[in-house]
Amino acid sequence: MSVSASEILKAQAAKRQSSAIPERTDDLDYDIGNLIAYDSHPLLRKKGESMEDSLNASSLELGQFLLSKLIALPAVPTPIGVTVRIPVSNALPREKPVPRAKPKSRWEEFAQEKGIQRDRKRERQVYDEKSGEWKERWGKNRRTDNTQEFDPVIVAKAGVNDFEGAPDPFQAERKAKKDRVKKNKSQQIANERRAKRTKHDDWKSR
Amino acid sequence: MSEPRIATTQRGKRALKAKESQIFENAKNTLFLYGKQVNDIVKEAMVELFKLKRSCSTKLQRRNDISPFNDSESLEFLMEKNDCSLFVLGNHQKKRPHNLIFGRTFNGRVLDMCEYRLTGFQPSEFFERKAPMNLKPMIAFKGDFDSTPELVTSKSILSDLLRNQTHDQIAIESLRLLVTVTVVASKRTLDNGELEPPTIYIRPYIVESKGGCMCPYSCSTL
């Protein structure tokens, strides 16, 4: 005749129902952050008890200890039901090293030194004077740029642009923009190079 | 490992950024894979463990000629590709039958591993209760895990493997899964005169709030 394990357990539970707290004192180590309990005592085996029964009995006891510890944690009011706050646990190793703080660029260092703060919260909508409307700062319907398409007229400067064979101001503006972009890009690369050169320990060298 | 690829699209950039190290980490993903040869028992045992960790695991189907204790390079490559930092490698060979290797990595390199031989296993179908999916388990370790370095490592790796995702708060109602890991020292000696390695019993239980009943639903003896 075979009795299923669950039947045995239910009988055990019925016996234990009078005392929900196990008989022995709670001298377990806990890692509450990971919901773990460690009991260093060896498994108690009663005479004639099968391994499964011993394991089930010990599990029941450990489960009760652990659950009572968890229920005792500070409660958090939530609409779904009783929720407890679990503390952070650093018992187990990380999977990746802590990220390094990004090194400051030359401007950022200077700004910090001088105490310069710039609140760069740009609005998406910008008033465009040329068309007299509120347009977007970027995107398909953006405000008008300094391009020949939107700015067909550039006022000539006396002595610079107003004679025959003078340099093309439109080309000059286009070139100036390209130079600005190029300079910005090279400064970015220089900052990245500086950041790489800064000493830090890196495990990943193969 | 070659230099990390630079993303050319915004989507690629976001994907790479998610894989970078963060101050508060996500759950560690586990990679389940097979070694050079496997048999059904090992596969089923791995499936049972996979069920406990479904939301944060990847299971590979093919066999891999990987021997982590000899050379872990290809394993580390697979871990990196699947963004996993824990692995369960199942094997079955004549000299090492029903072999399971649990391990974890740190920063892409193997941190520690432990090899086990599966000596007993019952799938969850054997039991009448069905485990609910994606539950955060409570874990209990029983026995002296500090007697040998292998046991110390095992305790740490098994804690890591079983805990799944960390939470900062949890509903008491959802504390319905308990996994107990018991180590029992063996008194038998092997043929070569050494003491037999201890047996680790891993037992998941469903916890009922009323009546304090716990029903086992699957067991694997390691």
CSV table of C-alpha atoms in Angstrom, one decimal:
chain,number,residue,atom,x,y,z
A,1,MET,CA,0.0,0.0,0.0
A,2,SER,CA,1.4,3.3,-0.9
A,3,VAL,CA,0.5,6.6,0.7
A,4,SER,CA,1.2,9.8,-1.2
A,5,ALA,CA,3.5,12.3,0.4
A,6,SER,CA,0.9,14.9,0.4
A,7,GLU,CA,-1.4,12.8,2.6
A,8,ILE,CA,1.4,12.3,5.1
A,9,LEU,CA,2.0,16.0,5.2
A,10,LYS,CA,-1.6,16.9,5.7
A,11,ALA,CA,-1.7,14.5,8.7
A,12,GLN,CA,1.5,16.2,10.0
A,13,ALA,CA,0.0,19.6,9.5
A,14,ALA,CA,-3.2,18.6,11.3
A,15,LYS,CA,-1.1,17.4,14.3
A,16,ARG,CA,0.9,20.7,14.2
A,17,GLN,CA,-2.1,22.9,13.9
A,18,SER,CA,-2.3,23.3,17.6
A,19,SER,CA,1.2,24.8,17.7
A,20,ALA,CA,2.1,26.7,14.6
A,21,ILE,CA,5.5,27.7,16.0
A,22,PRO,CA,8.1,24.9,15.8
A,23,GLU,CA,9.5,23.6,19.1
A,24,ARG,CA,13.1,24.5,18.6
A,25,THR,CA,14.5,28.0,19.0
A,26,ASP,CA,15.2,30.1,16.0
A,27,ASP,CA,18.9,30.2,15.5
A,28,LEU,CA,19.0,30.4,11.7
A,29,ASP,CA,21.0,32.8,9.7
A,30,TYR,CA,18.9,34.9,7.4
A,31,ASP,CA,19.5,36.7,4.1
A,32,ILE,CA,16.2,38.5,4.1
A,33,GLY,CA,17.0,40.5,1.0
A,34,ASN,CA,17.0,37.3,-1.0
A,35,LEU,CA,14.4,35.5,1.1
A,36,ILE,CA,16.9,32.9,2.2
A,37,ALA,CA,17.4,31.1,5.6
A,38,TYR,CA,20.4,29.1,6.5
A,39,ASP,CA,20.3,26.4,9.1
A,40,SER,CA,23.7,24.9,9.8
A,41,HIS,CA,22.3,22.1,12.0
A,42,PRO,CA,22.4,18.7,10.2
A,43,LEU,CA,19.2,17.0,9.1
A,44,LEU,CA,17.5,15.3,12.0
A,45,ARG,CA,16.3,11.8,11.1
A,46,LYS,CA,13.9,9.9,13.3
A,47,LYS,CA,14.2,6.2,13.5
A,48,GLY,CA,12.6,4.4,10.7
A,49,GLU,CA,11.7,7.6,8.9
A,50,SER,CA,12.3,7.7,5.1
A,51,MET,CA,14.6,10.3,3.7
A,52,GLU,CA,11.6,12.1,2.1
A,53,ASP,CA,9.7,12.3,5.3
A,54,SER,CA,12.8,13.7,7.1
A,55,LEU,CA,13.3,16.3,4.4
A,56,ASN,CA,9.6,17.2,4.4
A,57,ALA,CA,9.6,17.6,8.2
A,58,SER,CA,12.7,19.8,8.2
A,59,SER,CA,11.4,21.8,5.3
A,60,LEU,CA,8.1,22.5,7.1
A,61,GLU,CA,10.1,23.7,10.1
A,62,LEU,CA,12.4,25.9,8.1
A,63,GLY,CA,9.5,27.3,6.0
A,64,GLN,CA,7.7,28.3,9.2
A,65,PHE,CA,10.7,30.1,10.6
A,66,LEU,CA,11.3,31.9,7.3
A,67,LEU,CA,7.7,32.9,6.8
A,68,SER,CA,7.4,34.2,10.3
A,69,LYS,CA,10.5,36.3,9.8
A,70,LEU,CA,9.1,37.7,6.5
A,71,ILE,CA,5.7,38.5,7.9
A,72,ALA,CA,7.4,40.4,10.7
A,73,LEU,CA,9.0,42.8,8.1
A,74,PRO,CA,7.6,46.4,8.0
A,75,ALA,CA,4.4,46.5,6.0
A,76,VAL,CA,3.7,48.8,3.1
A,77,PRO,CA,0.2,49.9,2.4
A,78,THR,CA,-0.9,48.8,-1.0
A,79,PRO,CA,-4.3,48.2,-2.6
A,80,ILE,CA,-3.6,44.6,-3.5
A,81,GLY,CA,-3.0,43.3,0.0
A,82,VAL,CA,-0.4,42.9,2.7
A,83,THR,CA,2.9,43.9,1.3
A,84,VAL,CA,6.2,44.0,3.1
A,85,ARG,CA,9.3,45.9,2.3
A,86,ILE,CA,12.4,43.7,1.8
A,87,PRO,CA,15.8,45.2,2.7
A,88,VAL,CA,18.6,45.3,0.2
A,89,SER,CA,21.0,42.4,0.4
A,90,ASN,CA,24.6,42.4,-0.8
A,91,ALA,CA,25.3,38.8,0.1
A,92,LEU,CA,25.6,37.6,-3.5
A,93,PRO,CA,28.1,38.9,-6.1
A,94,ARG,CA,27.1,41.2,-8.8
A,95,GLU,CA,27.1,40.1,-12.4
A,96,LYS,CA,29.0,43.1,-13.8
A,97,PRO,CA,31.3,45.7,-12.1
A,98,VAL,CA,29.9,48.9,-10.8
A,99,PRO,CA,29.8,51.4,-13.7
A,100,ARG,CA,32.5,54.0,-13.7
A,101,ALA,CA,31.5,57.7,-13.5
A,102,LYS,CA,31.9,59.3,-16.9
A,103,PRO,CA,35.0,61.6,-16.8
A,104,LYS,CA,34.2,65.3,-17.2
A,105,SER,CA,34.9,67.0,-20.5
A,106,ARG,CA,37.1,70.1,-20.5
A,107,TRP,CA,34.2,72.4,-20.6
A,108,GLU,CA,32.4,70.6,-17.7
A,109,GLU,CA,35.5,70.8,-15.6
A,110,PHE,CA,35.8,74.5,-16.3
A,111,ALA,CA,32.1,75.1,-15.6
A,112,GLN,CA,32.4,73.3,-12.3
A,113,GLU,CA,35.4,75.3,-11.3
A,114,LYS,CA,33.8,78.6,-12.1
A,115,GLY,CA,30.4,77.6,-10.8
A,116,ILE,CA,28.7,78.1,-14.1
A,117,GLN,CA,25.3,76.5,-14.4
A,118,ARG,CA,23.3,76.4,-17.5
A,119,ASP,CA,19.7,75.4,-17.3
A,120,ARG,CA,19.2,74.1,-20.8
A,121,LYS,CA,15.6,73.4,-20.8
A,122,ARG,CA,14.6,74.2,-24.3
A,123,GLU,CA,11.0,74.5,-25.3
A,124,ARG,CA,9.9,72.6,-28.4
A,125,GLN,CA,7.9,75.6,-29.7
A,126,VAL,CA,9.9,78.6,-30.9
A,127,TYR,CA,8.5,81.9,-32.2
A,128,ASP,CA,9.8,82.3,-35.7
A,129,GLU,CA,10.1,85.9,-36.6
A,130,LYS,CA,10.4,85.5,-40.3
A,131,SER,CA,7.0,83.9,-40.7
A,132,GLY,CA,5.5,85.4,-37.6
A,133,GLU,CA,4.3,82.0,-36.3
A,134,TRP,CA,5.1,79.6,-33.5
A,135,LYS,CA,7.0,76.8,-35.0
A,136,GLU,CA,8.9,73.8,-33.7
A,137,ARG,CA,12.5,74.0,-32.9
A,138,TRP,CA,13.4,71.0,-35.0
A,139,GLY,CA,11.5,68.6,-37.2
A,140,LYS,CA,9.6,68.8,-40.4
A,141,ASN,CA,7.8,72.1,-39.7
A,142,ARG,CA,10.7,73.7,-38.0
A,143,ARG,CA,11.5,77.4,-37.7
A,144,THR,CA,13.5,78.8,-40.6
A,145,ASP,CA,17.2,78.4,-40.6
A,146,ASN,CA,19.9,80.6,-42.0
A,147,THR,CA,19.8,78.9,-45.4
A,148,GLN,CA,19.5,80.3,-48.8
A,149,GLU,CA,16.1,78.8,-49.1
A,150,PHE,CA,14.7,80.6,-46.1
A,151,ASP,CA,17.0,83.6,-46.1
A,152,PRO,CA,17.3,84.6,-49.7
A,153,VAL,CA,18.6,88.0,-48.8
A,154,ILE,CA,21.8,88.9,-47.0
A,155,VAL,CA,22.5,92.5,-46.4
A,156,ALA,CA,25.8,93.4,-47.9
A,157,LYS,CA,28.5,94.8,-45.6
A,158,ALA,CA,30.2,97.9,-46.9
A,159,GLY,CA,33.7,97.2,-48.2
A,160,VAL,CA,33.3,93.4,-47.7
A,161,ASN,CA,30.5,92.3,-50.0
A,162,ASP,CA,29.3,95.2,-52.0
A,163,PHE,CA,31.8,95.2,-54.9
A,164,GLU,CA,32.0,93.2,-58.0
A,165,GLY,CA,33.7,89.9,-57.5
A,166,ALA,CA,33.2,89.9,-53.8
A,167,PRO,CA,33.2,86.6,-52.0
A,168,ASP,CA,29.8,84.9,-51.9
A,169,PRO,CA,28.2,85.5,-48.4
A,170,PHE,CA,26.0,82.5,-48.8
A,171,GLN,CA,28.9,80.2,-49.4
A,172,ALA,CA,30.7,81.9,-46.5
A,173,GLU,CA,27.8,81.1,-44.2
A,174,ARG,CA,27.6,77.5,-45.3
A,175,LYS,CA,31.4,77.1,-44.8
A,176,ALA,CA,31.2,78.8,-41.4
A,177,LYS,CA,28.6,76.3,-40.3
A,178,LYS,CA,30.6,73.3,-41.6
A,179,ASP,CA,33.6,74.6,-39.7
A,180,ARG,CA,31.6,74.9,-36.5
A,181,VAL,CA,30.4,71.3,-36.8
A,182,LYS,CA,33.9,70.1,-37.6
A,183,LYS,CA,35.4,71.9,-34.6
A,184,ASN,CA,32.7,70.5,-32.3
A,185,LYS,CA,33.3,67.0,-33.6
A,186,SER,CA,37.0,67.2,-33.0
A,187,GLN,CA,36.5,68.5,-29.5
A,188,GLN,CA,34.2,65.6,-28.8
A,189,ILE,CA,36.8,63.1,-30.0
A,190,ALA,CA,39.5,64.9,-27.9
A,191,ASN,CA,37.3,64.6,-24.8
A,192,GLU,CA,36.7,60.9,-25.5
A,193,ARG,CA,40.4,60.3,-25.9
A,194,ARG,CA,41.1,62.1,-22.6
A,195,ALA,CA,38.5,59.9,-20.9
A,196,LYS,CA,40.1,56.8,-22.3
A,197,ARG,CA,43.5,57.8,-21.1
A,198,THR,CA,42.3,58.3,-17.6
A,199,LYS,CA,43.5,55.5,-15.4
A,200,HIS,CA,40.9,52.9,-14.4
A,201,ASP,CA,41.1,49.2,-13.7
A,202,ASP,CA,39.5,47.1,-16.3
A,203,TRP,CA,39.0,43.4,-15.9
A,204,LYS,CA,38.1,42.8,-19.4
A,205,SER,CA,41.6,42.8,-20.9
A,206,ARG,CA,42.2,39.5,-22.7
B,1,MET,CA,36.9,38.6,-27.5
B,2,SER,CA,37.0,41.2,-30.2
B,3,GLU,CA,36.4,44.9,-29.6
B,4,PRO,CA,32.8,45.7,-28.7
B,5,ARG,CA,30.8,46.6,-31.7
B,6,ILE,CA,29.7,50.2,-32.0
B,7,ALA,CA,26.0,50.7,-32.6
B,8,THR,CA,25.0,52.5,-35.8
B,9,THR,CA,21.3,52.8,-35.0
B,10,GLN,CA,19.5,54.3,-32.0
B,11,ARG,CA,17.9,51.0,-31.4
B,12,GLY,CA,21.2,49.3,-31.4
B,13,LYS,CA,22.6,52.0,-29.1
B,14,ARG,CA,19.7,51.4,-26.6
B,15,ALA,CA,20.2,47.6,-26.8
B,16,LEU,CA,23.9,47.9,-26.0
B,17,LYS,CA,23.2,50.4,-23.2
B,18,ALA,CA,20.8,47.9,-21.5
B,19,LYS,CA,23.6,45.3,-21.5
B,20,GLU,CA,26.1,47.7,-19.8
B,21,SER,CA,26.7,47.5,-16.1
B,22,GLN,CA,24.3,49.4,-13.9
B,23,ILE,CA,24.4,50.5,-10.4
B,24,PHE,CA,21.3,48.6,-9.4
B,25,GLU,CA,21.3,45.4,-11.4
B,26,ASN,CA,18.5,43.5,-13.0
B,27,ALA,CA,17.9,39.8,-12.3
B,28,LYS,CA,20.7,37.6,-13.4
B,29,ASN,CA,19.7,35.6,-16.4
B,30,THR,CA,20.5,31.9,-16.5
B,31,LEU,CA,21.7,29.9,-19.5
B,32,PHE,CA,20.6,26.3,-19.7
B,33,LEU,CA,22.7,24.4,-22.2
B,34,TYR,CA,23.8,20.9,-23.0
B,35,GLY,CA,27.3,19.6,-23.2
B,36,LYS,CA,28.7,17.1,-25.7
B,37,GLN,CA,26.3,14.3,-24.8
B,38,VAL,CA,23.0,14.3,-22.8
B,39,ASN,CA,20.3,11.9,-21.9
B,40,ASP,CA,16.7,12.3,-21.2
B,41,ILE,CA,17.0,12.3,-17.4
B,42,VAL,CA,19.5,15.2,-17.4
B,43,LYS,CA,17.3,17.0,-19.9
B,44,GLU,CA,14.2,16.6,-17.8
B,45,ALA,CA,16.0,17.7,-14.6
B,46,MET,CA,17.2,20.8,-16.3
B,47,VAL,CA,13.6,21.5,-17.5
B,48,GLU,CA,12.4,21.3,-14.0
B,49,LEU,CA,14.9,23.8,-12.9
B,50,PHE,CA,14.1,25.9,-15.9
B,51,LYS,CA,10.5,26.0,-14.9
B,52,LEU,CA,11.4,27.5,-11.6
B,53,LYS,CA,13.3,30.2,-13.3
B,54,ARG,CA,11.4,30.7,-16.6
B,55,SER,CA,11.2,34.5,-16.6
B,56,CYS,CA,14.9,34.9,-16.3
B,57,SER,CA,16.4,32.0,-18.2
B,58,THR,CA,17.4,31.1,-21.7
B,59,LYS,CA,17.4,27.5,-22.8
B,60,LEU,CA,19.6,26.5,-25.7
B,61,GLN,CA,18.6,23.4,-27.6
B,62,ARG,CA,21.8,22.2,-29.3
B,63,ARG,CA,24.6,20.3,-27.8
B,64,ASN,CA,27.9,22.1,-27.3
B,65,ASP,CA,31.4,20.7,-27.0
B,66,ILE,CA,32.1,22.6,-23.9
B,67,SER,CA,34.2,21.5,-21.0
B,68,PRO,CA,34.1,24.5,-18.6
B,69,PHE,CA,36.8,23.3,-16.3
B,70,ASN,CA,39.2,22.9,-19.1
B,71,ASP,CA,38.4,25.9,-21.3
B,72,SER,CA,35.6,28.3,-20.6
B,73,GLU,CA,36.1,30.6,-23.5
B,74,SER,CA,33.2,29.3,-25.7
B,75,LEU,CA,30.9,29.2,-22.6
B,76,GLU,CA,31.7,32.8,-21.8
B,77,PHE,CA,31.0,33.7,-25.4
B,78,LEU,CA,27.6,32.1,-25.3
B,79,MET,CA,26.9,33.8,-21.9
B,80,GLU,CA,27.8,37.1,-23.3
B,81,LYS,CA,25.6,36.7,-26.4
B,82,ASN,CA,22.6,35.7,-24.4
B,83,ASP,CA,23.3,38.3,-21.7
B,84,CYS,CA,23.4,35.6,-19.0
B,85,SER,CA,25.6,35.4,-15.9
B,86,LEU,CA,24.5,32.1,-14.5
B,87,PHE,CA,24.6,28.8,-16.3
B,88,VAL,CA,23.5,25.2,-15.9
B,89,LEU,CA,25.3,22.8,-18.2
B,90,GLY,CA,23.9,19.3,-18.5
B,91,ASN,CA,26.1,16.3,-19.5
B,92,HIS,CA,25.9,12.6,-19.6
B,93,GLN,CA,29.0,10.6,-20.4
B,94,LYS,CA,30.2,7.2,-19.4
B,95,LYS,CA,32.8,8.5,-17.0
B,96,ARG,CA,30.6,11.3,-15.7
B,97,PRO,CA,27.0,10.2,-15.8
B,98,HIS,CA,24.1,12.5,-15.2
B,99,ASN,CA,26.4,15.5,-14.8
B,100,LEU,CA,25.2,19.0,-14.0
B,101,ILE,CA,27.5,22.0,-13.8
B,102,PHE,CA,26.2,25.2,-12.1
B,103,GLY,CA,28.3,28.3,-12.4
B,104,ARG,CA,28.3,32.0,-12.7
B,105,THR,CA,30.3,34.8,-14.3
B,106,PHE,CA,31.4,38.2,-13.4
B,107,ASN,CA,32.1,40.7,-16.1
B,108,GLY,CA,32.0,38.1,-18.7
B,109,ARG,CA,34.5,35.7,-17.1
B,110,VAL,CA,33.7,32.6,-15.2
B,111,LEU,CA,33.7,33.4,-11.5
B,112,ASP,CA,33.0,30.0,-9.9
B,113,MET,CA,31.5,26.6,-10.9
B,114,CYS,CA,30.4,23.5,-9.2
B,115,GLU,CA,29.9,20.1,-10.7
B,116,TYR,CA,27.3,17.7,-9.5
B,117,ARG,CA,26.1,14.2,-10.3
B,118,LEU,CA,22.3,13.7,-10.4
B,119,THR,CA,21.5,10.7,-8.3
B,120,GLY,CA,17.7,11.0,-8.0
B,121,PHE,CA,15.1,13.0,-9.7
B,122,GLN,CA,11.3,13.1,-10.0
B,123,PRO,CA,9.5,15.3,-12.4
B,124,SER,CA,6.7,17.5,-11.3
B,125,GLU,CA,4.1,15.4,-13.2
B,126,PHE,CA,4.7,12.7,-10.5
B,127,PHE,CA,3.1,15.0,-7.9
B,128,GLU,CA,-0.5,16.1,-7.8
B,129,ARG,CA,0.2,19.7,-7.2
B,130,LYS,CA,1.1,22.0,-10.0
B,131,ALA,CA,3.5,24.9,-9.3
B,132,PRO,CA,2.3,28.4,-10.2
B,133,MET,CA,4.6,30.1,-12.6
B,134,ASN,CA,7.0,32.9,-12.0
B,135,LEU,CA,6.9,32.9,-8.2
B,136,LYS,CA,9.7,34.4,-6.1
B,137,PRO,CA,10.8,31.5,-4.0
B,138,MET,CA,11.7,31.4,-0.4
B,139,ILE,CA,14.9,29.4,0.0
B,140,ALA,CA,16.1,27.4,3.0
B,141,PHE,CA,19.4,25.8,3.3
B,142,LYS,CA,19.8,22.9,5.8
B,143,GLY,CA,23.0,21.3,6.9
B,144,ASP,CA,26.6,22.3,7.2
B,145,PHE,CA,27.6,24.0,4.0
B,146,ASP,CA,30.8,25.3,5.4
B,147,SER,CA,32.7,22.0,5.8
B,148,THR,CA,34.3,22.0,2.3
B,149,PRO,CA,35.1,24.7,-0.2
B,150,GLU,CA,32.9,23.0,-2.7
B,151,LEU,CA,29.9,23.2,-0.4
B,152,VAL,CA,30.6,26.9,0.3
B,153,THR,CA,30.6,27.5,-3.4
B,154,SER,CA,27.5,25.4,-3.9
B,155,LYS,CA,25.6,27.3,-1.3
B,156,SER,CA,26.5,30.6,-2.9
B,157,ILE,CA,25.8,29.5,-6.4
B,158,LEU,CA,22.5,27.8,-5.5
B,159,SER,CA,21.3,30.9,-3.6
B,160,ASP,CA,22.1,32.9,-6.7
B,161,LEU,CA,20.4,30.4,-9.0
B,162,LEU,CA,17.3,30.0,-7.0
B,163,ARG,CA,16.6,33.6,-6.0
B,164,ASN,CA,15.6,34.9,-9.5
B,165,GLN,CA,14.7,38.5,-9.4
B,166,THR,CA,15.2,40.7,-6.3
B,167,HIS,CA,12.4,42.8,-5.2
B,168,ASP,CA,12.2,45.7,-2.8
B,169,GLN,CA,8.7,44.7,-1.7
B,170,ILE,CA,6.7,41.6,-1.9
B,171,ALA,CA,3.1,40.6,-1.2
B,172,ILE,CA,2.7,38.0,1.6
B,173,GLU,CA,0.1,36.3,-0.6
B,174,SER,CA,2.8,35.6,-3.2
B,175,LEU,CA,5.1,33.8,-0.7
B,176,ARG,CA,3.9,30.4,-1.9
B,177,LEU,CA,7.0,28.7,-3.1
B,178,LEU,CA,9.7,27.3,-0.8
B,179,VAL,CA,12.8,25.6,-2.1
B,180,THR,CA,14.8,23.7,0.5
B,181,VAL,CA,18.4,22.7,-0.1
B,182,THR,CA,19.6,20.1,2.3
B,183,VAL,CA,23.1,18.7,2.5
B,184,VAL,CA,23.7,15.3,4.0
B,185,ALA,CA,27.2,14.1,4.6
B,186,SER,CA,27.8,10.6,3.5
B,187,LYS,CA,29.5,8.0,5.6
B,188,ARG,CA,30.3,5.7,2.7
B,189,THR,CA,33.7,5.5,1.1
B,190,LEU,CA,34.4,5.3,-2.6
B,191,ASP,CA,36.5,2.6,-4.3
B,192,ASN,CA,39.6,4.8,-4.1
B,193,GLY,CA,39.3,5.1,-0.4
B,194,GLU,CA,38.0,8.7,-0.3
B,195,LEU,CA,34.9,9.7,1.5
B,196,GLU,CA,31.9,9.9,-0.8
B,197,PRO,CA,30.9,13.5,-1.6
B,198,PRO,CA,27.9,14.7,0.4
B,199,THR,CA,24.4,14.6,-1.2
B,200,ILE,CA,22.4,17.7,-1.8
B,201,TYR,CA,18.6,17.4,-1.9
B,202,ILE,CA,16.7,20.2,-3.6
B,203,ARG,CA,13.0,20.2,-2.9
B,204,PRO,CA,10.5,22.8,-4.0
B,205,TYR,CA,7.3,23.0,-2.0
B,206,ILE,CA,4.1,24.8,-2.4
B,207,VAL,CA,3.2,26.7,0.8
B,208,GLU,CA,-0.4,26.9,1.8
B,209,SER,CA,-1.3,29.7,4.1
B,210,LYS,CA,-4.0,27.8,6.0
B,211,GLY,CA,-3.1,24.8,8.0
B,212,GLY,CA,0.6,25.2,7.4
B,213,CYS,CA,0.7,22.5,4.8
B,214,MET,CA,3.6,22.1,2.4
B,215,CYS,CA,3.3,19.9,-0.6
B,216,PRO,CA,6.4,18.8,-2.5
B,217,TYR,CA,6.0,19.0,-6.2
B,218,SER,CA,9.3,18.0,-7.7
B,219,CYS,CA,12.6,16.8,-6.3
B,220,SER,CA,16.1,16.5,-7.6
B,221,THR,CA,18.9,15.0,-5.5
B,222,LEU,CA,22.2,16.2,-6.5
